Amino acid sequence: MILRRFARPLLASWFVYEGLGAALRPAEHVAAARAGADLAAGNVEQVPELSDTQLGLLVRAHGVATVVAAGFLAIGKAPRTASLTLAALTVPLAVVNQPFTGNDRTRTERTERFVRNLGAIGAALIAGADYEGRPGVQWRVERARKDLDATRRAKDAVTGVEKSVGRGARRARHAARDARRAALLEARQAQATARRVLKTAQEAVPGVG
């Protein structure tokens, strides 16, 4: 769809801008990263304390990863994976910019950045859920389940027909056998009756036979 060709670069532009800022000027983001690291250390055990240099390297790496993922999204290369990656990469920014704990920036500034981060995460998640008109995983699973049920019902129907045909064949064989037995019995009875009639006639009329 032509709309996606325009929408994806527009969505990626914000991530590219943020990623380049972190990759080219990591020192400007170290203070915010320090607040996030301190928050993580206060809530998670065994988190090592990082120096400013280490935080700068993490900020730069995070910026580069964001730019790369945004580039993939902009050109439509694995757009769903790129979008979900961008959403995951933006979560730490939302944590750092959340306005519920104090840091060096004013609450108003942090709130604005926090809301922008939340919006970017939401937009990236929506883009990550775009199957471009193709069936999604849930639809495929449901379709596979229905096909399996249909196959099972068809198999059961065939088995039932085979059993019915088998029973019909057995009944036909039994009926034919009973008919042969009945015919033989009637023939024997007829022969016996004929012999009795002949014997009676011979006894009644001397010289017959």
Coordinates of N, CA and C in Angstrom, one line a residue:
M1 N 0.9 -1.2 0.0 CA 0.0 0.0 0.0 C 0.9 1.2 0.0
I2 N 0.5 2.2 -0.9 CA 1.4 3.4 -1.0 C 1.5 4.2 0.2
L3 N 0.4 4.2 1.1 CA 0.4 5.0 2.3 C 1.5 4.6 3.2
R4 N 1.8 3.3 3.3 CA 2.9 2.8 4.1 C 4.3 3.3 3.7
R5 N 4.5 3.5 2.4 CA 5.7 4.1 2.0 C 6.0 5.5 2.5
F6 N 4.9 6.2 2.7 CA 5.1 7.5 3.3 C 5.1 7.5 4.8
A7 N 4.2 6.7 5.4 CA 4.1 6.7 6.8 C 5.3 6.2 7.6
R8 N 5.9 5.1 7.0 CA 7.0 4.5 7.7 C 8.2 5.5 7.8
P9 N 8.6 6.2 6.8 CA 9.7 7.2 7.0 C 9.4 8.3 7.9
L10 N 8.1 8.7 7.9 CA 7.7 9.8 8.8 C 7.8 9.3 10.3
L11 N 7.3 8.1 10.5 CA 7.5 7.5 11.9 C 8.9 7.3 12.3
A12 N 9.7 6.9 11.3 CA 11.1 6.6 11.6 C 11.9 7.9 11.9
S13 N 11.5 9.0 11.4 CA 12.2 10.2 11.5 C 12.5 10.6 12.9
W14 N 11.5 10.5 13.8 CA 11.7 10.9 15.2 C 12.7 10.0 15.8
F15 N 12.7 8.7 15.5 CA 13.7 7.8 16.1 C 15.1 8.1 15.6
V16 N 15.2 8.4 14.3 CA 16.5 8.7 13.7 C 17.0 10.0 14.4
Y17 N 16.2 11.0 14.6 CA 16.7 12.2 15.2 C 17.1 11.9 16.7
E18 N 16.3 11.2 17.4 CA 16.7 10.9 18.8 C 18.0 10.0 18.8
G19 N 18.1 9.0 18.0 CA 19.2 8.2 17.9 C 20.5 8.9 17.6
L20 N 20.4 9.7 16.5 CA 21.6 10.5 16.1 C 22.1 11.4 17.3
G21 N 21.1 12.0 17.9 CA 21.5 12.9 19.1 C 22.3 12.2 20.1
A22 N 21.8 10.9 20.4 CA 22.5 10.2 21.5 C 23.8 9.6 21.0
A23 N 23.9 9.2 19.7 CA 25.1 8.7 19.2 C 26.2 9.7 19.0
L24 N 25.8 10.9 18.5 CA 26.8 12.0 18.3 C 27.2 12.8 19.5
R25 N 26.2 12.9 20.4 CA 26.4 13.8 21.6 C 26.0 13.0 22.8
P26 N 26.7 11.9 23.1 CA 26.3 11.1 24.3 C 26.4 11.8 25.6
A27 N 27.4 12.8 25.7 CA 27.6 13.5 27.0 C 26.3 14.2 27.4
E28 N 25.5 14.7 26.4 CA 24.3 15.4 26.8 C 23.2 14.5 27.4
H29 N 23.4 13.2 27.3 CA 22.4 12.3 27.8 C 22.9 11.5 29.0
V30 N 24.1 11.7 29.4 CA 24.7 10.9 30.4 C 24.0 11.2 31.8
A31 N 23.6 12.4 32.0 CA 22.9 12.8 33.3 C 21.6 12.0 33.4
A32 N 20.8 12.0 32.3 CA 19.6 11.3 32.3 C 19.8 9.8 32.4
A33 N 20.8 9.3 31.7 CA 21.2 7.9 31.9 C 21.6 7.5 33.3
R34 N 22.3 8.4 33.9 CA 22.7 8.2 35.3 C 21.5 8.1 36.2
A35 N 20.5 8.9 36.0 CA 19.3 8.8 36.8 C 18.6 7.5 36.6
G36 N 18.6 7.0 35.3 CA 18.0 5.7 35.1 C 18.8 4.6 35.7
A37 N 20.1 4.7 35.6 CA 21.0 3.6 36.2 C 20.8 3.6 37.7
D38 N 20.7 4.8 38.3 CA 20.5 4.9 39.8 C 19.1 4.3 40.2
L39 N 18.1 4.5 39.3 CA 16.8 4.0 39.6 C 16.8 2.5 39.5
A40 N 17.5 2.0 38.5 CA 17.6 0.5 38.4 C 18.4 -0.1 39.5
A41 N 19.5 0.5 39.9 CA 20.3 0.0 41.0 C 19.5 0.0 42.3
G42 N 18.6 0.9 42.5 CA 17.8 1.0 43.7 C 16.7 0.0 43.8
N43 N 16.3 -0.6 42.6 CA 15.2 -1.5 42.6 C 15.6 -3.0 42.2
V44 N 16.8 -3.1 41.6 CA 17.3 -4.4 41.2 C 18.6 -4.7 41.9
E45 N 18.7 -5.9 42.5 CA 20.0 -6.2 43.2 C 21.0 -6.6 42.1
Q46 N 22.3 -6.5 42.6 CA 23.4 -6.9 41.8 C 23.6 -6.1 40.5
V47 N 23.1 -4.9 40.5 CA 23.4 -4.0 39.3 C 24.7 -3.3 39.5
P48 N 25.7 -3.4 38.7 CA 27.0 -2.8 39.0 C 26.9 -1.3 38.8
E49 N 27.7 -0.5 39.5 CA 27.7 0.9 39.3 C 28.6 1.3 38.1
L50 N 28.0 2.1 37.2 CA 28.7 2.4 36.0 C 29.3 3.8 36.1
S51 N 30.5 4.0 35.5 CA 31.1 5.3 35.4 C 30.5 6.1 34.3
D52 N 30.8 7.4 34.3 CA 30.3 8.2 33.2 C 30.7 7.8 31.8
T53 N 32.0 7.3 31.8 CA 32.5 6.8 30.5 C 31.7 5.6 30.0
Q54 N 31.4 4.7 30.9 CA 30.6 3.5 30.5 C 29.2 3.9 30.1
L55 N 28.6 4.8 30.9 CA 27.3 5.3 30.5 C 27.3 6.0 29.2
G56 N 28.3 6.7 28.9 CA 28.4 7.4 27.6 C 28.5 6.3 26.4
L57 N 29.2 5.2 26.7 CA 29.3 4.2 25.6 C 27.9 3.5 25.5
L58 N 27.2 3.3 26.6 CA 25.9 2.7 26.5 C 24.9 3.6 25.8
V59 N 25.0 4.9 26.0 CA 24.1 5.9 25.4 C 24.4 5.9 23.9
R60 N 25.7 5.9 23.5 CA 26.1 5.9 22.1 C 25.6 4.6 21.4
A61 N 25.8 3.5 22.0 CA 25.3 2.2 21.5 C 23.8 2.2 21.3
H62 N 23.1 2.7 22.3 CA 21.7 2.8 22.2 C 21.2 3.7 21.1
G63 N 21.9 4.8 20.9 CA 21.6 5.7 19.8 C 21.8 5.1 18.4
V64 N 23.0 4.4 18.3 CA 23.3 3.7 17.0 C 22.2 2.6 16.7
A65 N 21.9 1.8 17.7 CA 20.9 0.8 17.5 C 19.5 1.4 17.1
T66 N 19.2 2.5 17.7 CA 17.9 3.2 17.3 C 17.9 3.7 15.9
V67 N 19.1 4.3 15.5 CA 19.2 4.8 14.1 C 19.1 3.6 13.1
V68 N 19.7 2.5 13.4 CA 19.7 1.3 12.5 C 18.3 0.8 12.4
A69 N 17.6 0.6 13.5 CA 16.3 0.1 13.5 C 15.3 1.0 12.7
A70 N 15.5 2.3 13.0 CA 14.7 3.3 12.3 C 15.0 3.3 10.8
G71 N 16.2 3.1 10.4 CA 16.5 3.0 9.0 C 15.9 1.8 8.3
F72 N 15.9 0.7 9.0 CA 15.2 -0.5 8.4 C 13.7 -0.2 8.3
L73 N 13.1 0.5 9.3 CA 11.7 0.8 9.2 C 11.4 1.8 8.0
A74 N 12.3 2.8 7.9 CA 12.0 3.8 6.8 C 12.1 3.2 5.4
I75 N 13.0 2.2 5.2 CA 13.1 1.6 3.9 C 12.2 0.4 3.7
G76 N 11.4 0.0 4.7 CA 10.5 -1.1 4.6 C 11.2 -2.4 4.7
K77 N 12.4 -2.5 5.3 CA 13.1 -3.8 5.4 C 12.8 -4.4 6.8
A78 N 12.1 -5.5 6.8 CA 11.7 -6.1 8.0 C 11.0 -5.1 8.9
P79 N 10.0 -4.4 8.4 CA 9.4 -3.3 9.1 C 8.8 -3.7 10.5
R80 N 8.1 -4.9 10.6 CA 7.5 -5.3 11.8 C 8.6 -5.5 12.9
T81 N 9.7 -6.2 12.5 CA 10.7 -6.4 13.5 C 11.4 -5.1 13.9
A82 N 11.6 -4.2 12.9 CA 12.2 -2.9 13.2 C 11.3 -2.1 14.1
S83 N 10.0 -2.1 13.9 CA 9.1 -1.4 14.8 C 9.1 -1.9 16.2
L84 N 9.0 -3.2 16.3 CA 9.0 -3.7 17.7 C 10.4 -3.5 18.4
T85 N 11.5 -3.5 17.6 CA 12.8 -3.2 18.2 C 12.8 -1.7 18.7
L86 N 12.2 -0.8 17.9 CA 12.2 0.6 18.3 C 11.3 0.8 19.5
A87 N 10.2 0.1 19.6 CA 9.4 0.2 20.8 C 10.2 -0.3 22.1
A88 N 10.9 -1.4 21.9 CA 11.7 -1.9 23.0 C 12.9 -0.9 23.4
L89 N 13.5 -0.3 22.4 CA 14.6 0.6 22.7 C 14.1 1.9 23.3
T90 N 12.8 2.3 23.1 CA 12.3 3.5 23.6 C 11.8 3.3 25.1
V91 N 11.6 2.1 25.5 CA 11.1 1.9 26.9 C 12.1 2.5 27.9
P92 N 13.5 2.2 27.8 CA 14.4 2.9 28.7 C 14.3 4.4 28.8
L93 N 14.0 5.0 27.6 CA 13.9 6.5 27.6 C 12.7 6.9 28.4
A94 N 11.6 6.2 28.3 CA 10.4 6.5 29.0 C 10.7 6.3 30.5
V95 N 11.5 5.3 30.9 CA 11.8 5.1 32.3 C 12.7 6.3 32.8
V96 N 13.6 6.7 32.0 CA 14.5 7.8 32.4 C 13.8 9.1 32.5
N97 N 12.8 9.3 31.6 CA 12.1 10.6 31.6 C 10.9 10.6 32.4
Q98 N 10.5 9.5 33.1 CA 9.3 9.5 33.9 C 9.3 10.6 35.0
P99 N 8.2 11.3 35.1 CA 8.2 12.5 36.0 C 7.9 12.2 37.5
F100 N 7.9 10.9 37.8 CA 7.4 10.5 39.2 C 8.5 10.5 40.2
T101 N 9.8 10.6 39.8 CA 10.9 10.7 40.7 C 11.7 11.9 40.3
G102 N 12.5 12.4 41.2 CA 13.2 13.6 40.9 C 14.5 13.4 40.2
N103 N 14.9 14.3 39.3 CA 16.2 14.4 38.7 C 16.6 15.8 38.4
D104 N 17.6 16.1 37.6 CA 18.0 17.5 37.4 C 17.1 18.3 36.6
R105 N 16.3 17.7 35.8 CA 15.4 18.4 34.9 C 14.1 18.7 35.6
T106 N 13.4 19.7 35.1 CA 12.1 20.1 35.7 C 11.1 19.1 35.4
R107 N 10.0 19.0 36.3 CA 9.0 18.1 36.1 C 8.2 18.3 34.8
T108 N 8.0 19.5 34.4 CA 7.3 19.8 33.1 C 8.1 19.2 31.9
E109 N 9.4 19.5 31.9 CA 10.2 19.0 30.8 C 10.2 17.5 30.8
R110 N 10.3 16.9 31.9 CA 10.3 15.4 32.0 C 9.0 14.8 31.6
T111 N 7.9 15.5 32.0 CA 6.6 15.0 31.6 C 6.4 15.1 30.1
E112 N 6.9 16.2 29.5 CA 6.7 16.3 28.0 C 7.5 15.2 27.3
R113 N 8.7 14.9 27.7 CA 9.5 13.9 27.1 C 8.9 12.5 27.4
F114 N 8.4 12.3 28.6 CA 7.8 11.0 28.9 C 6.6 10.8 28.0
V115 N 5.7 11.8 27.8 CA 4.6 11.6 27.0 C 5.0 11.3 25.5
R116 N 6.0 12.0 25.1 CA 6.5 11.7 23.7 C 7.0 10.3 23.6
N117 N 7.7 9.9 24.6 CA 8.2 8.5 24.6 C 7.1 7.5 24.5
L118 N 6.1 7.7 25.3 CA 4.9 6.8 25.3 C 4.2 6.8 24.0
G119 N 4.1 8.0 23.4 CA 3.5 8.1 22.1 C 4.3 7.3 21.0
A120 N 5.6 7.5 21.1 CA 6.5 6.8 20.2 C 6.4 5.3 20.3
I121 N 6.3 4.8 21.6 CA 6.2 3.4 21.8 C 4.9 2.8 21.3
G122 N 3.8 3.6 21.5 CA 2.5 3.2 20.9 C 2.5 3.1 19.4
A123 N 3.1 4.1 18.8 CA 3.1 4.2 17.3 C 4.0 3.0 16.8
A124 N 5.1 2.7 17.4 CA 6.0 1.6 17.0 C 5.3 0.3 17.2
L125 N 4.5 0.1 18.3 CA 3.8 -1.1 18.5 C 2.7 -1.3 17.4
I126 N 2.0 -0.2 17.1 CA 1.0 -0.3 16.0 C 1.6 -0.7 14.7
A127 N 2.8 -0.1 14.4 CA 3.5 -0.5 13.1 C 4.0 -1.9 13.2
G128 N 4.4 -2.3 14.4 CA 4.8 -3.7 14.5 C 3.7 -4.7 14.4
A129 N 2.4 -4.3 14.5 CA 1.3 -5.2 14.4 C 0.7 -5.1 13.0
D130 N 1.3 -4.4 12.1 CA 0.8 -4.2 10.7 C 1.3 -5.4 9.9
Y131 N 0.3 -6.3 9.5 CA 0.7 -7.4 8.6 C 0.5 -7.1 7.1
E132 N 0.2 -5.9 6.8 CA 0.1 -5.4 5.4 C -1.0 -6.2 4.7
G133 N -2.0 -6.5 5.4 CA -3.1 -7.3 4.7 C -3.0 -8.8 4.8
R134 N -1.8 -9.3 5.2 CA -1.6 -10.7 5.2 C -2.2 -11.2 6.5
P135 N -2.6 -12.5 6.5 CA -3.2 -13.1 7.8 C -2.2 -13.1 8.9
G136 N -2.6 -12.8 10.1 CA -1.8 -12.7 11.2 C -1.6 -14.1 11.8
V137 N -0.8 -14.2 12.9 CA -0.5 -15.5 13.5 C -1.7 -16.1 14.1
Q138 N -2.5 -15.3 14.8 CA -3.7 -15.8 15.4 C -4.7 -16.4 14.3
W139 N -4.8 -15.7 13.2 CA -5.7 -16.2 12.1 C -5.1 -17.5 11.6
R140 N -3.8 -17.6 11.4 CA -3.2 -18.8 10.9 C -3.4 -20.0 11.8
V141 N -3.2 -19.7 13.1 CA -3.4 -20.8 14.1 C -4.9 -21.2 14.1
E142 N -5.8 -20.3 14.1 CA -7.2 -20.6 14.1 C -7.6 -21.4 12.8
R143 N -7.0 -21.0 11.7 CA -7.3 -21.6 10.4 C -6.7 -23.1 10.4
A144 N -5.5 -23.2 11.0 CA -4.9 -24.6 11.1 C -5.8 -25.5 12.0
R145 N -6.3 -24.9 13.0 CA -7.1 -25.7 13.9 C -8.4 -26.1 13.2
K146 N -9.0 -25.2 12.5 CA -10.2 -25.6 11.7 C -9.9 -26.6 10.7
D147 N -8.8 -26.5 10.0 CA -8.4 -27.4 8.9 C -8.2 -28.8 9.6
L148 N -7.6 -28.8 10.7 CA -7.3 -30.1 11.4 C -8.6 -30.7 11.8
D149 N -9.6 -29.9 12.3 CA -10.9 -30.5 12.7 C -11.6 -31.0 11.5
A150 N -11.6 -30.3 10.4 CA -12.2 -30.7 9.2 C -11.6 -32.0 8.7
T151 N -10.3 -32.1 8.7 CA -9.6 -33.3 8.3 C -10.0 -34.5 9.2
R152 N -10.1 -34.2 10.5 CA -10.5 -35.3 11.4 C -11.9 -35.8 11.2
R153 N -12.8 -34.8 10.9 CA -14.2 -35.2 10.7 C -14.3 -35.9 9.4
A154 N -13.6 -35.5 8.3 CA -13.6 -36.2 7.1 C -13.1 -37.7 7.3
K155 N -12.0 -37.8 8.0 CA -11.5 -39.1 8.3 C -12.5 -40.0 9.0
D156 N -13.1 -39.4 10.0 CA -14.2 -40.2 10.8 C -15.3 -40.6 9.8
A157 N -15.7 -39.7 8.9 CA -16.8 -40.0 8.0 C -16.4 -41.1 7.1
V158 N -15.2 -41.1 6.6 CA -14.7 -42.2 5.7 C -14.6 -43.5 6.4
T159 N -14.2 -43.4 7.7 CA -14.1 -44.6 8.5 C -15.5 -45.2 8.7
G160 N -16.5 -44.2 9.0 CA -17.9 -44.7 9.2 C -18.4 -45.3 8.0
V161 N -18.1 -44.7 6.8 CA -18.6 -45.3 5.5 C -18.0 -46.7 5.3
E162 N -16.7 -46.8 5.5 CA -16.1 -48.1 5.4 C -16.7 -49.1 6.3
K163 N -17.0 -48.7 7.5 CA -17.6 -49.7 8.5 C -19.0 -50.1 8.0
S164 N -19.7 -49.0 7.5 CA -21.1 -49.3 7.0 C -21.1 -50.2 5.8
V165 N -20.1 -50.0 4.9 CA -20.0 -50.8 3.7 C -19.6 -52.3 4.1
G166 N -18.7 -52.4 5.1 CA -18.3 -53.7 5.6 C -19.5 -54.4 6.2
R167 N -20.2 -53.7 7.0 CA -21.4 -54.3 7.6 C -22.4 -54.8 6.6
G168 N -22.6 -53.9 5.5 CA -23.5 -54.2 4.5 C -23.1 -55.4 3.7
A169 N -21.8 -55.5 3.4 CA -21.2 -56.7 2.7 C -21.4 -57.9 3.5
R170 N -21.1 -57.8 4.8 CA -21.3 -59.0 5.6 C -22.8 -59.5 5.7
R171 N -23.7 -58.5 5.8 CA -25.1 -58.8 5.8 C -25.5 -59.5 4.4
A172 N -25.0 -58.9 3.3 CA -25.3 -59.5 2.0 C -24.8 -60.9 1.9
R173 N -23.6 -61.2 2.4 CA -23.0 -62.5 2.4 C -23.9 -63.5 3.2
H174 N -24.3 -63.0 4.4 CA -25.1 -63.8 5.3 C -26.5 -64.1 4.6
A175 N -27.0 -63.1 4.0 CA -28.3 -63.2 3.3 C -28.2 -64.2 2.2
A176 N -27.1 -64.1 1.4 CA -27.0 -65.1 0.3 C -26.8 -66.5 0.8
R177 N -26.0 -66.6 1.8 CA -25.8 -68.0 2.4 C -27.1 -68.5 2.9
D178 N -27.9 -67.7 3.6 CA -29.2 -68.2 4.1 C -30.1 -68.5 3.0
A179 N -30.1 -67.7 1.9 CA -30.9 -68.0 0.7 C -30.5 -69.4 0.1
R180 N -29.2 -69.6 0.0 CA -28.8 -70.9 -0.5 C -29.2 -72.1 0.3
R181 N -29.1 -71.9 1.6 CA -29.5 -72.9 2.6 C -31.0 -73.2 2.4
A182 N -31.8 -72.1 2.3 CA -33.3 -72.2 2.2 C -33.6 -72.9 0.9
A183 N -32.9 -72.6 -0.2 CA -33.2 -73.2 -1.5 C -32.9 -74.7 -1.4
L184 N -31.7 -75.1 -0.8 CA -31.4 -76.5 -0.7 C -32.4 -77.2 0.1
L185 N -32.8 -76.6 1.2 CA -33.8 -77.2 2.1 C -35.1 -77.4 1.4
E186 N -35.6 -76.4 0.6 CA -36.8 -76.6 -0.1 C -36.7 -77.6 -1.2
A187 N -35.5 -77.7 -1.8 CA -35.3 -78.7 -2.9 C -35.3 -80.1 -2.3
R188 N -34.7 -80.3 -1.1 CA -34.7 -81.6 -0.4 C -36.1 -81.9 0.0
Q189 N -36.8 -80.9 0.5 CA -38.2 -81.2 0.9 C -39.1 -81.6 -0.3
A190 N -38.9 -80.9 -1.4 CA -39.6 -81.2 -2.6 C -39.3 -82.6 -3.1
Q191 N -38.0 -83.0 -3.1 CA -37.7 -84.4 -3.5 C -38.3 -85.4 -2.5
A192 N -38.3 -85.1 -1.2 CA -38.9 -86.0 -0.3 C -40.4 -86.2 -0.5
T193 N -41.0 -85.0 -0.8 CA -42.5 -85.1 -1.1 C -42.8 -85.8 -2.3
A194 N -41.9 -85.6 -3.4 CA -42.1 -86.4 -4.6 C -42.0 -87.8 -4.4
R195 N -41.0 -88.3 -3.6 CA -40.8 -89.7 -3.4 C -42.0 -90.3 -2.6
R196 N -42.5 -89.5 -1.7 CA -43.7 -90.0 -0.9 C -44.9 -90.1 -1.8
V197 N -45.1 -89.1 -2.7 CA -46.2 -89.2 -3.6 C -46.1 -90.4 -4.5
L198 N -44.9 -90.6 -5.0 CA -44.7 -91.7 -5.9 C -44.9 -93.1 -5.2
K199 N -44.4 -93.1 -4.0 CA -44.6 -94.4 -3.2 C -46.1 -94.6 -3.0
T200 N -46.8 -93.6 -2.6 CA -48.2 -93.8 -2.3 C -48.9 -94.2 -3.6
A201 N -48.5 -93.6 -4.7 CA -49.2 -94.0 -6.0 C -48.9 -95.5 -6.3
Q202 N -47.7 -95.9 -6.1 CA -47.3 -97.3 -6.4 C -48.1 -98.2 -5.5
E203 N -48.3 -97.8 -4.3 CA -49.1 -98.7 -3.4 C -50.5 -98.7 -3.7
A204 N -51.0 -97.6 -4.2 CA -52.5 -97.6 -4.5 C -52.8 -98.2 -5.9
V205 N -51.9 -98.1 -6.8 CA -52.1 -98.7 -8.1 C -51.0 -99.7 -8.4
P206 N -51.3 -101.0 -8.3 CA -50.3 -102.0 -8.5 C -49.8 -101.9 -10.0
G207 N -48.6 -102.1 -10.1 CA -48.0 -102.1 -11.5 C -47.4 -100.7 -11.9
V208 N -47.7 -99.7 -11.0 CA -47.1 -98.3 -11.3 C -45.7 -98.3 -10.9
G209 N -44.8 -97.8 -11.7 CA -43.3 -97.7 -11.3 C -42.7 -98.8 -12.0

